[in-house]
Amino acid sequence: MKTLSVLLRIELLKTAKRRAFWVAVGIFAAIQTISTVDGVRTAQRYPNMTFALPDSWPDILFGASGPALFFAAVVMILLFAPEFSWRTGRQNVIDGLSKERLYAAKVIVLAGLVLLFLATPIVIGVGGTLFSPSEGGPEIIRSTDLSFLGGSALNLLLFGSAALMLSALVRSAGPALGVLFLYVIIEQAIGELIARGSETIRGVTEYFPFNVAQDLGENLVHYPEALAAQNAFRAERGLPPLEFLDVKVLAIAALAYTAIFLVIAFLSMRKRDL
Amino acid sequence: MPIIQTHELTKRYGRRAAKSVLAVDQVSFAVEEGQVFGFLGPNGSGKTTTIGMLVGIINPTGGSFQLFGASDPKGLLAARSRVGATLETPNFYPYMSGRDNLRIAAAIKGVGRPRIEECLELVGLADRAKHRFATYSLGMKQRLALAATMLNDPELIILDEPANGLDPQGMREIREIIHILAGRGKTIFLSSHLLWEVERTCSHVAIVRKGRIVASGTVEEVVSGGTSVLLRAADEDALVAALEGYPEATSVRRSDDGVLVSLGSDDFAALNRYLAGQGIHLSHLAPHRQSLEDVFIDLTRGDFDSMTEIAS
């Protein structure tokens, strides 16, 4: 418990003093605020458009599943990779932290970032509903909203753990960010190439890490009624229906990838010299 | 019980035998409590790698070591709480102030705020403590590193090239701090290639060359380990050429005063006879007290590109 408190204290100090962290969080919060203000204004202008709970949860949680993904990954890399290039991680170990505890400290940072980038859109969005003229429903949150919330959290955890792993492997912020974004592009390109092949092989692409993350952050996966409406709309236009893996399968895949990324990062930290 | 004990400690970089580099090769030494131990060697001789293994940032590939008698991971972690160390250049968060950087080190070492202020005072950084580390001069960075090292009032202090990049005043301050710490009974492990600095400061010394220890003991033992003689003759070039063929000569070196020869034996008469036989008549032959620098250069000959590296 004492170790945990020490790790938390040093990471809080490192993070709170880092200007890049506040800039990233500030930009993210600004985007969420603009989106919320837009929702409130629309509700004020057009009475048939609502901005109230629980109907607005998909809009509010979009912030936590879309842009948050990249912000969390970027901040994770900015808070971890420079520990190698500045050799401060090495100094932490010289000062008495083991390499394993240094790794544990960064897992704490990951957990903190998931909470932060999940909580920020919720706080701003829910705060916005207080200024909206729209009437809310009888319940504040539904099971589908909770599913989207969980999916967004797993989504952030998966992408954040990938960023943590790349920081530990690449050990430099710029190249780690480059590899992360390059991977996203490559995965999509491979997915499109494979999609031209057989149906069986095409199914495999659905389990690719970024695809799992994208699907978990897709509101249609969590709201069956919205998916049905969307597919009816597509059917009218002769388009094939949208299909997604089951939420539980996606959640298990996300947790499995997260575990794999964290184990790889741990082994890299333990085996490599600082 | 030695404070540090290494047994055939080895570090090899790279897995393929052909491409691998043996940075530390079966190094064994012991540092006893209260010693000021100098660890000498040219750049790239394995000094920092050896220290890196002791402080846990580099994984050894062979051999073992003990710190305060501990050798298992848990015991070593506890033992390292009794150590203060700084390696090569000071490594701190550039965006944080000197004080905040010490707060991180203090949190890891389990030390309170008053001790941070004490250490800042001790190294003369109290006035600049609130400024960002990135704005510090190299001398200030070194002093901050020394402050971080002393935070937990360690029993063992490991300093790797602490005078690197310092001006003469800065070097003097570091030397004074080391003297103060040694006077308080701290065990100090000092890695350096500033030989006169080590000779003045250390009680014991180990000289490392290409990853291997080539000499160790008290400074006196190491310095008096060989016989050295200063020679002069009318034709110094001929003298040097003749000495290079003398079987007992382990090293031949020109100096401002003449030619310095390290000998395998102290039979000066035999040397004189040999040189006379070569047609060289000496104008001067006198035993020479070797300095640590003489011994170091003899033992690490060929490891330097130029003598300026030793001087730097």
XYZ file of C-alpha atoms in Angstrom:
586
model
C 0.000 0.000 0.000
C 2.877 2.324 0.874
C 4.569 1.510 -2.448
C 1.344 2.267 -4.305
C 1.056 5.622 -2.557
C 4.683 6.480 -3.450
C 4.152 5.531 -7.103
C 0.956 7.556 -7.232
C 2.654 10.566 -5.636
C 5.645 10.621 -7.990
C 3.519 10.126 -11.098
C 1.111 12.863 -10.005
C 4.022 15.248 -9.534
C 5.587 14.355 -12.901
C 2.225 14.713 -14.677
C 1.003 17.865 -12.934
C 4.214 19.701 -13.857
C 4.148 18.606 -17.491
C 2.824 21.407 -19.707
C 2.204 19.050 -22.660
C -0.241 17.111 -20.489
C -2.289 20.189 -19.656
C -2.235 21.358 -23.275
C -3.583 17.974 -24.458
C -6.238 17.827 -21.738
C -7.159 21.462 -22.408
C -7.644 20.862 -26.142
C -9.669 17.723 -25.443
C -11.864 19.528 -22.895
C -12.338 22.410 -25.345
C -13.524 20.002 -28.059
C -15.997 18.441 -25.621
C -17.214 21.865 -24.513
C -17.776 23.033 -28.101
C -19.700 19.828 -28.843
C -21.822 20.210 -25.686
C -22.537 23.906 -26.291
C -23.608 22.994 -29.831
C -25.956 20.327 -28.440
C -27.498 22.772 -25.951
C -27.916 25.524 -28.559
C -29.526 23.124 -31.020
C -31.964 22.062 -28.307
C -32.729 25.729 -27.593
C -33.377 26.534 -31.267
C -35.225 23.407 -32.311
C -37.665 22.043 -29.707
C -37.832 18.668 -31.485
C -34.067 18.171 -30.936
C -33.303 17.156 -27.365
C -30.185 17.465 -25.298
C -31.088 15.660 -22.099
C -30.409 12.427 -20.250
C -30.698 9.596 -21.032
C -31.251 10.260 -24.755
C -28.050 12.260 -25.153
C -25.718 9.620 -23.692
C -24.596 8.425 -27.154
C -23.605 12.003 -28.046
C -21.887 12.573 -24.695
C -20.030 9.253 -24.735
C -18.891 9.738 -28.319
C -16.288 12.102 -26.862
C -14.953 9.306 -24.690
C -14.844 6.742 -27.482
C -13.702 8.785 -30.466
C -11.230 11.656 -29.987
C -10.356 10.485 -26.451
C -8.702 7.409 -27.909
C -5.984 9.400 -29.637
C -5.599 11.940 -26.840
C -5.138 9.163 -24.275
C -2.582 7.372 -26.456
C -0.635 10.554 -27.185
C -0.579 11.606 -23.528
C 0.422 8.088 -22.435
C 3.383 8.177 -24.806
C 4.325 11.725 -23.753
C 4.316 10.685 -20.109
C 6.273 7.455 -20.538
C 8.623 7.425 -23.543
C 10.678 10.494 -22.465
C 11.577 8.630 -19.254
C 13.989 6.713 -21.499
C 15.280 9.548 -23.678
C 15.786 11.828 -20.661
C 17.100 8.827 -18.718
C 14.902 9.830 -15.798
C 13.421 6.338 -15.546
C 16.963 5.091 -15.149
C 17.521 7.699 -12.417
C 14.297 6.597 -10.675
C 15.714 3.056 -10.551
C 19.097 4.330 -9.323
C 17.195 6.226 -6.606
C 15.678 2.962 -5.406
C 12.666 2.137 -7.561
C 12.865 -1.299 -9.176
C 12.253 -1.583 -12.910
C 9.070 -3.509 -12.110
C 7.817 -0.677 -9.903
C 8.639 1.880 -12.575
C 6.457 -0.178 -14.909
C 3.727 -0.383 -12.260
C 3.838 3.406 -11.937
C 3.090 3.717 -15.652
C 0.188 1.247 -15.398
C -1.205 3.569 -12.711
C -0.803 6.467 -15.184
C -2.687 4.415 -17.787
C -5.551 3.787 -15.345
C -5.604 7.485 -14.474
C -5.741 8.510 -18.135
C -8.609 6.092 -18.850
C -10.558 7.639 -15.972
C -9.672 11.194 -17.005
C -10.599 10.832 -20.668
C -13.775 8.986 -19.735
C -14.811 11.425 -17.021
C -14.092 14.669 -18.910
C -16.780 14.256 -21.632
C -19.236 12.926 -19.036
C -18.743 15.855 -16.663
C -18.913 18.443 -19.473
C -21.802 16.700 -21.274
C -23.895 16.078 -18.156
C -23.116 19.625 -17.021
C -24.399 20.845 -20.412
C -27.752 19.092 -19.938
C -28.383 21.365 -16.932
C -28.473 24.343 -19.318
C -30.639 22.590 -21.895
C -34.377 23.303 -22.139
C -35.034 19.647 -23.084
C -36.977 17.430 -20.729
C -35.136 14.368 -19.443
C -36.503 10.815 -19.313
C -37.597 8.916 -16.194
C -34.215 7.213 -15.785
C -30.824 8.939 -15.964
C -28.940 6.036 -17.517
C -30.049 2.878 -19.325
C -28.374 -0.513 -19.691
C -27.439 0.345 -23.294
C -25.741 3.536 -22.075
C -23.818 1.517 -19.491
C -22.749 -0.872 -22.245
C -21.464 2.077 -24.336
C -19.728 3.500 -21.257
C -18.004 0.132 -20.584
C -17.098 -0.195 -24.258
C -15.565 3.282 -24.238
C -13.539 2.445 -21.119
C -12.215 -0.771 -22.695
C -11.552 1.110 -25.892
C -9.401 3.650 -23.990
C -7.681 0.878 -22.036
C -6.818 -1.043 -25.212
C -5.401 1.961 -27.042
C -3.676 3.292 -23.929
C -1.997 -0.066 -23.251
C -0.818 -0.170 -26.878
C 0.715 3.285 -26.320
C 2.313 2.102 -23.069
C 3.780 -0.939 -24.830
C 5.157 1.160 -27.695
C 6.718 3.582 -25.201
C 8.482 0.686 -23.474
C 9.620 -0.863 -26.763
C 10.538 2.207 -28.819
C 11.711 4.370 -25.884
C 11.307 7.669 -27.691
C 8.120 9.751 -27.919
C 8.278 10.819 -31.587
C 8.974 7.394 -33.089
C 6.484 5.730 -30.697
C 3.739 8.099 -31.856
C 4.781 7.459 -35.458
C 4.595 3.683 -35.024
C 1.180 3.933 -33.338
C -0.407 5.974 -36.112
C 1.367 3.988 -38.807
C -0.020 0.812 -37.277
C -3.575 2.157 -37.460
C -3.089 2.964 -41.164
C -1.430 -0.391 -41.895
C -4.141 -2.344 -40.055
C -6.835 -0.613 -42.084
C -4.937 -1.197 -45.344
C -4.443 -4.890 -44.529
C -8.117 -5.108 -43.585
C -9.154 -3.694 -46.952
C -6.809 -6.034 -48.797
C -8.112 -9.050 -46.920
C -11.715 -7.915 -47.457
C -11.220 -8.710 -51.151
C -10.488 -12.328 -50.211
C -12.749 -15.021 -48.876
C -15.477 -14.470 -46.267
C -13.573 -16.565 -43.689
C -10.396 -14.526 -43.956
C -12.423 -11.318 -43.929
C -13.851 -12.334 -40.553
C -10.360 -12.367 -39.094
C -9.925 -8.626 -39.665
C -12.757 -7.960 -37.252
C -10.495 -9.183 -34.458
C -7.620 -6.848 -35.287
C -6.826 -4.574 -32.313
C -7.787 -1.245 -33.852
C -10.932 -2.727 -35.362
C -11.922 -4.099 -31.955
C -11.307 -0.662 -30.439
C -13.278 1.079 -33.200
C -16.241 -1.288 -32.856
C -16.303 -0.932 -29.071
C -16.477 2.826 -29.504
C -19.237 2.564 -32.135
C -22.598 3.473 -30.605
C -24.543 1.212 -33.025
C -22.884 -1.806 -31.364
C -24.423 -0.836 -28.022
C -27.811 0.469 -29.175
C -29.695 -2.318 -31.042
C -32.615 -0.017 -31.874
C -30.295 2.497 -33.530
C -28.612 -0.337 -35.456
C -31.977 -1.665 -36.614
C -33.013 1.820 -37.758
C -29.733 2.298 -39.563
C -30.006 -1.071 -41.329
C -33.594 -0.338 -42.356
C -32.358 2.944 -43.831
C -29.564 1.097 -45.668
C -31.999 -1.567 -46.921
C -34.150 1.169 -48.473
C -31.094 2.229 -50.465
C -30.125 -1.316 -51.408
C -27.043 -1.319 -49.166
C -25.943 -4.405 -47.198
C -26.733 -4.330 -43.463
C -24.073 -3.317 -40.937
C -22.846 -6.229 -38.829
C -20.738 -6.167 -35.724
C -19.293 -8.768 -33.389
C -21.157 -9.322 -30.158
C -20.282 -6.763 -27.457
C -19.117 -9.524 -25.103
C -16.789 -10.943 -27.744
C -15.419 -7.472 -28.437
C -14.928 -6.876 -24.705
C -13.047 -10.180 -24.285
C -10.881 -9.399 -27.334
C -10.106 -5.902 -25.969
C -9.178 -7.303 -22.557
C -7.013 -9.998 -24.177
C -5.141 -7.428 -26.308
C -4.728 -5.165 -23.279
C -3.261 -8.056 -21.279
C -0.906 -9.008 -24.142
C 0.306 -5.410 -24.575
C 0.883 -4.985 -20.854
C 2.768 -8.287 -20.583
C 4.996 -7.373 -23.537
C 5.727 -3.980 -21.948
C 6.487 -5.649 -18.611
C 8.889 -8.169 -20.156
C 10.611 -5.434 -22.130
C 11.058 -3.340 -18.983
C 12.369 -6.287 -17.026
C 14.736 -7.714 -19.607
C 16.202 -4.631 -21.218
C 18.807 -2.413 -19.628
C 17.927 1.169 -18.802
C 31.178 -8.051 5.561
C 32.072 -6.048 2.440
C 29.627 -3.323 1.407
C 30.111 -4.295 -2.246
C 31.326 -7.708 -3.321
C 31.397 -8.790 -6.949
C 32.262 -12.272 -8.113
C 33.215 -12.721 -11.770
C 30.599 -10.125 -12.725
C 30.144 -10.141 -16.486
C 28.149 -8.174 -19.028
C 28.038 -9.110 -22.687
C 26.033 -7.003 -25.141
C 24.561 -8.883 -28.084
C 23.760 -12.559 -28.373
C 25.728 -13.600 -31.438
C 29.270 -14.407 -30.423
C 30.777 -12.746 -33.483
C 29.001 -9.429 -32.977
C 28.736 -9.358 -29.200
C 30.746 -6.993 -27.040
C 32.171 -8.079 -23.723
C 31.827 -4.864 -21.713
C 32.621 -6.340 -18.299
C 34.652 -9.523 -18.087
C 34.570 -11.541 -14.849
C 35.190 -8.591 -12.574
C 35.756 -9.445 -8.914
C 36.443 -6.903 -6.189
C 35.319 -5.959 -2.717
C 34.687 -2.594 -1.113
C 34.823 -2.547 2.661
C 32.968 -0.172 4.976
C 34.514 3.290 5.215
C 36.721 2.936 2.142
C 36.944 5.621 -0.516
C 37.303 3.302 -3.475
C 38.516 4.635 -6.812
C 37.393 2.751 -9.912
C 39.696 3.794 -12.721
C 39.705 3.064 -16.389
C 39.776 4.694 -19.805
C 36.491 5.608 -21.493
C 34.709 2.458 -22.596
C 36.561 0.208 -20.173
C 33.348 -0.954 -18.444
C 33.260 1.303 -15.381
C 29.731 2.637 -15.865
C 28.428 -0.772 -16.947
C 29.787 -2.294 -13.735
C 28.133 0.420 -11.648
C 24.946 0.063 -13.704
C 24.754 -3.592 -12.681
C 25.268 -2.679 -9.023
C 22.436 -0.131 -9.036
C 20.002 -2.325 -10.973
C 19.709 -0.608 -14.334
C 21.775 -3.169 -16.242
C 21.178 -6.917 -16.060
C 24.399 -8.924 -15.620
C 24.950 -11.787 -18.079
C 27.262 -13.667 -15.748
C 28.709 -13.778 -12.260
C 27.100 -12.280 -9.195
C 27.354 -9.437 -6.717
C 26.273 -8.556 -3.233
C 25.293 -5.191 -1.766
C 25.358 -5.102 2.027
C 25.411 -8.896 1.874
C 22.225 -9.151 -0.202
C 22.145 -10.825 -3.594
C 18.478 -11.770 -4.185
C 16.185 -9.235 -5.938
C 14.181 -8.383 -2.795
C 17.290 -8.062 -0.656
C 19.008 -5.940 -3.289
C 16.035 -3.580 -3.488
C 16.224 -3.092 0.277
C 20.016 -2.717 0.125
C 19.720 -0.048 -2.559
C 17.751 2.114 -0.124
C 21.093 2.452 1.717
C 22.851 3.588 -1.450
C 23.039 7.000 -3.081
C 24.270 6.968 -6.656
C 24.695 9.143 -9.678
C 25.745 7.803 -13.063
C 27.454 9.743 -15.851
C 25.468 12.898 -16.636
C 22.796 14.016 -14.154
C 19.378 12.821 -15.306
C 16.443 14.925 -14.152
C 13.113 16.106 -15.545
C 14.036 19.197 -17.589
C 10.631 20.827 -17.179
C 10.668 20.618 -13.388
C 12.504 22.754 -10.862
C 15.501 21.472 -8.954
C 13.377 21.224 -5.811
C 10.572 19.295 -7.548
C 13.129 16.902 -9.023
C 14.425 16.282 -5.520
C 10.826 15.755 -4.335
C 10.570 12.808 -6.727
C 13.859 11.313 -5.553
C 12.838 11.966 -1.934
C 9.486 10.216 -2.415
C 11.271 7.154 -3.825
C 13.782 7.179 -0.980
C 11.110 7.811 1.657
C 12.599 11.115 2.778
C 10.717 14.196 4.032
C 10.802 17.812 2.823
C 13.197 19.196 5.451
C 15.932 16.897 4.153
C 15.415 18.268 0.608
C 16.112 21.787 1.870
C 19.155 20.562 3.849
C 20.657 18.925 0.771
C 19.940 21.963 -1.411
C 21.768 24.097 1.159
C 24.655 21.642 1.346
C 25.317 21.790 -2.405
C 24.664 25.539 -2.608
C 21.534 25.353 -4.762
C 18.942 26.724 -2.334
C 18.728 30.030 -4.226
C 18.125 28.354 -7.590
C 15.937 25.507 -6.325
C 12.736 26.930 -7.818
C 14.211 27.341 -11.308
C 13.716 24.755 -14.020
C 16.415 22.099 -14.291
C 16.780 22.868 -18.016
C 18.144 26.316 -17.116
C 20.935 24.952 -14.891
C 24.603 25.014 -15.857
C 26.442 21.673 -15.949
C 28.052 22.441 -12.598
C 24.631 23.097 -11.044
C 23.281 19.886 -12.575
C 26.161 17.933 -11.046
C 25.511 19.545 -7.675
C 21.803 18.724 -7.898
C 22.761 15.113 -8.674
C 24.968 15.114 -5.599
C 22.084 16.515 -3.527
C 19.805 13.726 -4.805
C 22.491 11.190 -3.950
C 22.700 12.416 -0.364
C 18.950 12.725 0.297
C 18.628 9.462 2.200
C 21.919 9.972 4.051
C 23.236 6.808 2.363
C 25.864 4.517 3.840
C 27.300 3.871 0.382
C 27.747 6.674 -2.142
C 28.462 5.766 -5.768
C 29.711 8.604 -7.937
C 30.415 8.037 -11.613
C 32.623 10.770 -13.068
C 31.256 13.421 -10.671
C 33.718 16.056 -11.888
C 32.835 15.664 -15.577
C 32.466 19.024 -17.257
C 33.192 21.015 -14.112
C 35.514 23.984 -13.933
C 38.409 23.873 -11.417
C 36.251 25.572 -8.769
C 33.474 23.032 -9.305
C 35.953 20.140 -9.127
C 37.308 21.517 -5.888
C 33.809 21.780 -4.431
C 33.043 18.169 -5.392
C 36.346 17.042 -3.860
C 35.530 18.918 -0.650
C 32.086 17.337 -0.467
C 33.652 13.885 -0.972
C 36.121 14.620 1.827
C 33.293 15.731 4.128
C 31.333 12.561 3.352
C 34.386 10.331 3.805
C 35.053 12.116 7.110
C 31.549 11.124 8.223
C 32.467 7.475 7.691
C 30.563 6.987 4.435
C 31.759 4.359 2.021
C 32.437 6.018 -1.321
C 32.793 4.297 -4.676
C 34.242 6.831 -7.091
C 34.598 6.141 -10.782
C 36.852 8.537 -12.615
C 39.655 8.954 -15.072
C 40.954 12.073 -13.313
C 43.925 10.264 -11.811
C 45.365 12.999 -9.631
C 41.862 13.491 -8.260
C 41.603 9.827 -7.335
C 45.126 9.694 -5.911
C 44.266 12.607 -3.622
C 40.846 11.373 -2.637
C 40.831 7.572 -2.536
C 42.144 5.047 -0.056
C 41.715 2.078 -2.374
C 41.706 1.706 -6.111
C 40.954 -0.767 -8.874
C 42.124 -0.195 -12.442
C 39.945 -1.646 -15.135
C 40.971 -2.208 -18.736
C 38.760 -3.610 -21.480
C 36.297 -4.877 -18.894
C 38.876 -6.606 -16.685
C 40.484 -5.492 -13.448
C 44.222 -5.261 -14.050
C 45.283 -3.921 -10.647
C 43.648 -3.352 -7.283
C 44.524 -2.631 -3.673
C 45.332 0.405 -1.579
C 46.596 3.359 -3.600
C 50.033 2.805 -2.017
C 50.066 -0.874 -3.003
C 49.090 -0.144 -6.572
C 51.566 2.714 -6.947
C 54.485 0.767 -5.467
C 53.582 -2.364 -7.398
C 56.399 -1.894 -9.925
C 59.917 -0.506 -10.137
C 60.460 2.594 -12.173
C 63.678 4.353 -13.114
C 64.439 7.711 -14.723
C 67.267 7.674 -17.280
C 69.098 10.344 -19.264
C 71.657 10.005 -22.035
C 73.128 12.222 -24.714
C 71.206 10.437 -27.482
C 67.698 9.954 -26.125
C 66.394 8.294 -29.327
C 69.087 5.634 -29.150
C 68.344 5.151 -25.455
C 64.632 4.542 -26.140
C 65.442 2.160 -28.997
C 67.815 0.175 -26.827
C 65.347 0.024 -23.923
C 62.647 -1.386 -26.154
C 64.851 -4.424 -26.622
C 65.563 -4.854 -22.910
C 63.643 -7.907 -21.683
C 63.010 -6.557 -18.141
C 61.476 -3.276 -19.379
C 57.676 -3.423 -19.119
C 57.174 0.115 -20.383
C 59.300 2.909 -21.824
C 58.054 6.459 -21.827
C 59.595 9.856 -22.560
C 59.024 12.571 -19.975
C 60.207 16.166 -19.549
C 63.042 14.947 -17.299
C 64.271 12.040 -19.410
C 63.103 8.512 -20.175
C 60.932 6.654 -17.655
C 61.255 2.879 -17.642
C 59.137 0.439 -15.667
C 61.115 -2.673 -14.816
C 60.219 -6.206 -13.903
C 63.083 -6.278 -11.377
C 65.058 -3.713 -9.375
C 68.457 -4.777 -10.733
C 69.607 -1.350 -11.936
C 73.205 -2.542 -12.379
C 72.073 -5.112 -14.940
C 70.213 -2.367 -16.805
C 73.294 -0.157 -16.804
C 75.464 -3.037 -18.086
C 72.949 -3.796 -20.827
C 72.845 -0.182 -22.014
C 76.654 0.113 -21.924
C 76.761 -3.043 -24.037
C 74.503 -1.254 -26.532
C 76.969 1.653 -26.625
C 74.800 3.974 -24.524
C 76.383 5.727 -21.570
C 73.934 7.153 -19.072
C 74.306 10.619 -17.594
C 71.524 9.957 -15.084
C 69.991 6.863 -13.488
C 67.711 7.248 -10.489
C 64.777 5.315 -9.023
C 61.524 7.070 -9.757
C 58.483 7.057 -7.462
C 55.571 6.161 -9.678
C 52.391 8.162 -9.545
C 48.991 6.582 -10.022
C 49.046 8.132 -13.476
C 52.274 6.269 -14.345
C 50.769 2.960 -13.233
C 47.505 3.693 -15.001
C 49.209 4.518 -18.284
C 51.400 1.419 -18.046
C 48.410 -0.797 -17.419
C 46.072 0.722 -19.979
C 48.592 1.484 -22.701
C 47.047 1.461 -26.164
C 43.551 2.215 -24.900
C 43.822 5.934 -25.551
C 43.763 7.640 -28.894
C 45.907 10.371 -27.470
C 47.269 11.557 -24.172
C 44.822 14.444 -24.247
C 42.067 12.019 -23.293
C 43.775 11.348 -19.992
C 44.277 15.015 -19.415
C 40.661 15.900 -20.191
